[in-house]
Amino acid sequence: METNQNTRDGRNKSLWQQNTETIGEKNVFDPTITYDVLIVGAGITGLTTAFLLQKAGLQCIIAEAHNPGYGTTGGTTAHINTFADTTFAEVESAFSAEAATQFAESIAESVQLIHELVETCHIDCDFAWKKAYVYSQNKKETGELDDIFESAVRVGVEVSETKAVPINLEFQKAIVFDHNAQFHPLKYIRGLQNHFYNLGGVLLENTLIDDIKSVGGTHMASAASVQIKAKKVIYATHIPPGVVNVLHFRNAPYRSYVIAATLEKDQYPDALVYDMQEPYHYFRTHTIDGQKYLVAGGHDHKTGHSDPEQAFTDLINYAKLCYPIKDIFTQWSAQYYVPADGLPYIGQLPGASDGIYTATGFNGNGMILGTVSAMVLSDLILQGESEYENLYDPARIKPVAGFSEIVKEGADVVARFIGDRFGLEKIESVSQLQPDSGEIVEFEGQKLAIYKDSFDQVKALDPVCTHSKCIVHWNNSEKSWDCPCHGARFDTDGKVMTGPAREDLRVVDIQVPSDPYFFL
Ligand code: FES
């Protein structure tokens, strides 16, 4: 079995990528058989689902476009909570009291399932139970905290008021949830992958599924070098890829920023800690190779809508108010999808052939809701039903506050208008561009995505997103082109890193100026 470095959908290395390797492919793919289930994507959702189905006796295959954990699982902060970004009070109000209780129950089951898999499969992933503190700092936040507390009590989640929070800040009120947890996400999914292999499962890396045709209840998935036949397909790709789907308009892409820092004094919180700001900040500690790190996150914003470098600066400044930061060991950002009505979409993919499933809209709770997805999807496939299928039905229509805004954002389509050849000597702003950075330039009313590498070589791309024609934005932190509409992301060569786009950005043929000092 080969081992390789974990890669991620961004230039910055997450804490989890330090000293961890992927385990490569193992069991051999057989193109002549029809697999029971094809799972597209090897993050926590895909690997947990594949493991549960393979363990139940089905023959599964995972097709991963890059390496396991390449997407948000490699960039999460891996909080395992008994509560979620969408509060139980919000679910009560948008859905019903029963829905809120079901939401809480499914989350509690997912926490138990993670723990059970760690124990029974002996997964060495630094799993540890922790208390989770949430605190307010003004009257408005305290009112919201009271709602969180009271609704958590109503749905049966263990929570209590507390007078102490492990943070150097004044607060007005605080609550604490018991039996929350944390782990190392890449070690966890590597453990699942090993057990999936031991059960005979197949995983193909570097296999981007670009088309699925369904005939007579069988699905034929095509990638560049393989064709895979399967009775069922699960898109565990964070957002279903391909042509515009209704779910692309019911989920808004956001980015969250994270630092891993050492402290001057041993004041690392032995807990998960959250404030109530908008967006909120979150903290925890993780030890790697004997070194403790404060893992601090926050300053989330809609993908492609704010300056990522400013977000890091603001996060570091805020973290310094809360803990005695010594050094920033690493910093990174990751993407998540905010669902229009607050709940994830898990089940049959709307508009697709029967037997094609999806799981998306996890908000900032990917570890637990990815695991909830695995529970729901494996039940749907193994038993034909799940106690949570109605709650998470992707076809539900729930027009609640925020929905129209997300739809409007999603429909923010910019018509493309671009020629084929440009003389760069006419695009003056490129000469001002710093090495290893990019920008959208306009030339005679037409747009180009220009990237200048560290050797001053310039690459030009058509900035029109191949998913649904929005204009991509430059992300100077992760060195990527990010689409503000549905969250597709592309590297500096225009290659797809994050769906829903399946096609790369088009390379535009540019005339490089003869003056070698032009870009200096
Ligand atoms: Fe949909 Fe870009 S237009 S992700």
mmCIF file of N, CA and C and ligand atoms in Angstrom, residues 465-470 483 485-488 500-501, ligand 1:
data_model
loop_
_atom_site.group_PDB
_atom_site.id
_atom_site.type_symbol
_atom_site.label_atom_id
_atom_site.label_comp_id
_atom_site.label_asym_id
_atom_site.label_seq_id
_atom_site.Cartn_x
_atom_site.Cartn_y
_atom_site.Cartn_z
ATOM 1 N N CYS A 465 -17.428 31.161 -14.233
ATOM 2 C CA CYS A 465 -17.508 29.842 -13.600
ATOM 3 C C CYS A 465 -18.219 28.862 -14.524
ATOM 4 N N THR A 466 -17.645 27.671 -14.649
ATOM 5 C CA THR A 466 -18.195 26.686 -15.587
ATOM 6 C C THR A 466 -19.469 26.037 -15.050
ATOM 7 N N HIS A 467 -19.846 26.352 -13.808
ATOM 8 C CA HIS A 467 -21.074 25.774 -13.288
ATOM 9 C C HIS A 467 -22.289 26.524 -13.825
ATOM 10 N N SER A 468 -22.343 27.828 -13.543
ATOM 11 C CA SER A 468 -23.535 28.560 -13.973
ATOM 12 C C SER A 468 -23.228 30.018 -14.274
ATOM 13 N N LYS A 469 -21.976 30.247 -14.708
ATOM 14 C CA LYS A 469 -21.616 31.531 -15.325
ATOM 15 C C LYS A 469 -21.508 32.744 -14.393
ATOM 16 N N CYS A 470 -21.280 32.534 -13.113
ATOM 17 C CA CYS A 470 -20.898 33.669 -12.264
ATOM 18 C C CYS A 470 -19.415 33.973 -12.485
ATOM 19 N N CYS A 483 -15.845 30.874 -6.553
ATOM 20 C CA CYS A 483 -17.100 31.374 -7.136
ATOM 21 C C CYS A 483 -18.065 31.779 -6.021
ATOM 22 N N CYS A 485 -21.194 32.283 -6.158
ATOM 23 C CA CYS A 485 -22.599 31.862 -6.301
ATOM 24 C C CYS A 485 -22.891 30.548 -5.582
ATOM 25 N N HIS A 486 -22.209 29.475 -5.950
ATOM 26 C CA HIS A 486 -22.489 28.180 -5.317
ATOM 27 C C HIS A 486 -21.227 27.540 -4.764
ATOM 28 N N GLY A 487 -20.124 28.301 -4.730
ATOM 29 C CA GLY A 487 -18.952 27.843 -3.998
ATOM 30 C C GLY A 487 -17.943 27.026 -4.770
ATOM 31 N N ALA A 488 -18.070 26.896 -6.095
ATOM 32 C CA ALA A 488 -17.029 26.168 -6.841
ATOM 33 C C ALA A 488 -15.702 26.895 -6.668
ATOM 34 N N PRO A 500 -19.706 22.821 -7.045
ATOM 35 C CA PRO A 500 -20.363 21.915 -7.981
ATOM 36 C C PRO A 500 -19.832 21.935 -9.415
ATOM 37 N N ALA A 501 -18.947 22.847 -9.777
ATOM 38 C CA ALA A 501 -18.436 22.832 -11.156
ATOM 39 C C ALA A 501 -17.723 21.513 -11.428
HETATM 40 FE FE1 FES B 1 -22.437 27.954 -9.524
HETATM 41 FE FE2 FES B 1 -20.089 29.116 -9.905
HETATM 42 S S1 FES B 1 -21.959 29.569 -10.857
HETATM 43 S S2 FES B 1 -20.574 27.583 -8.488
#
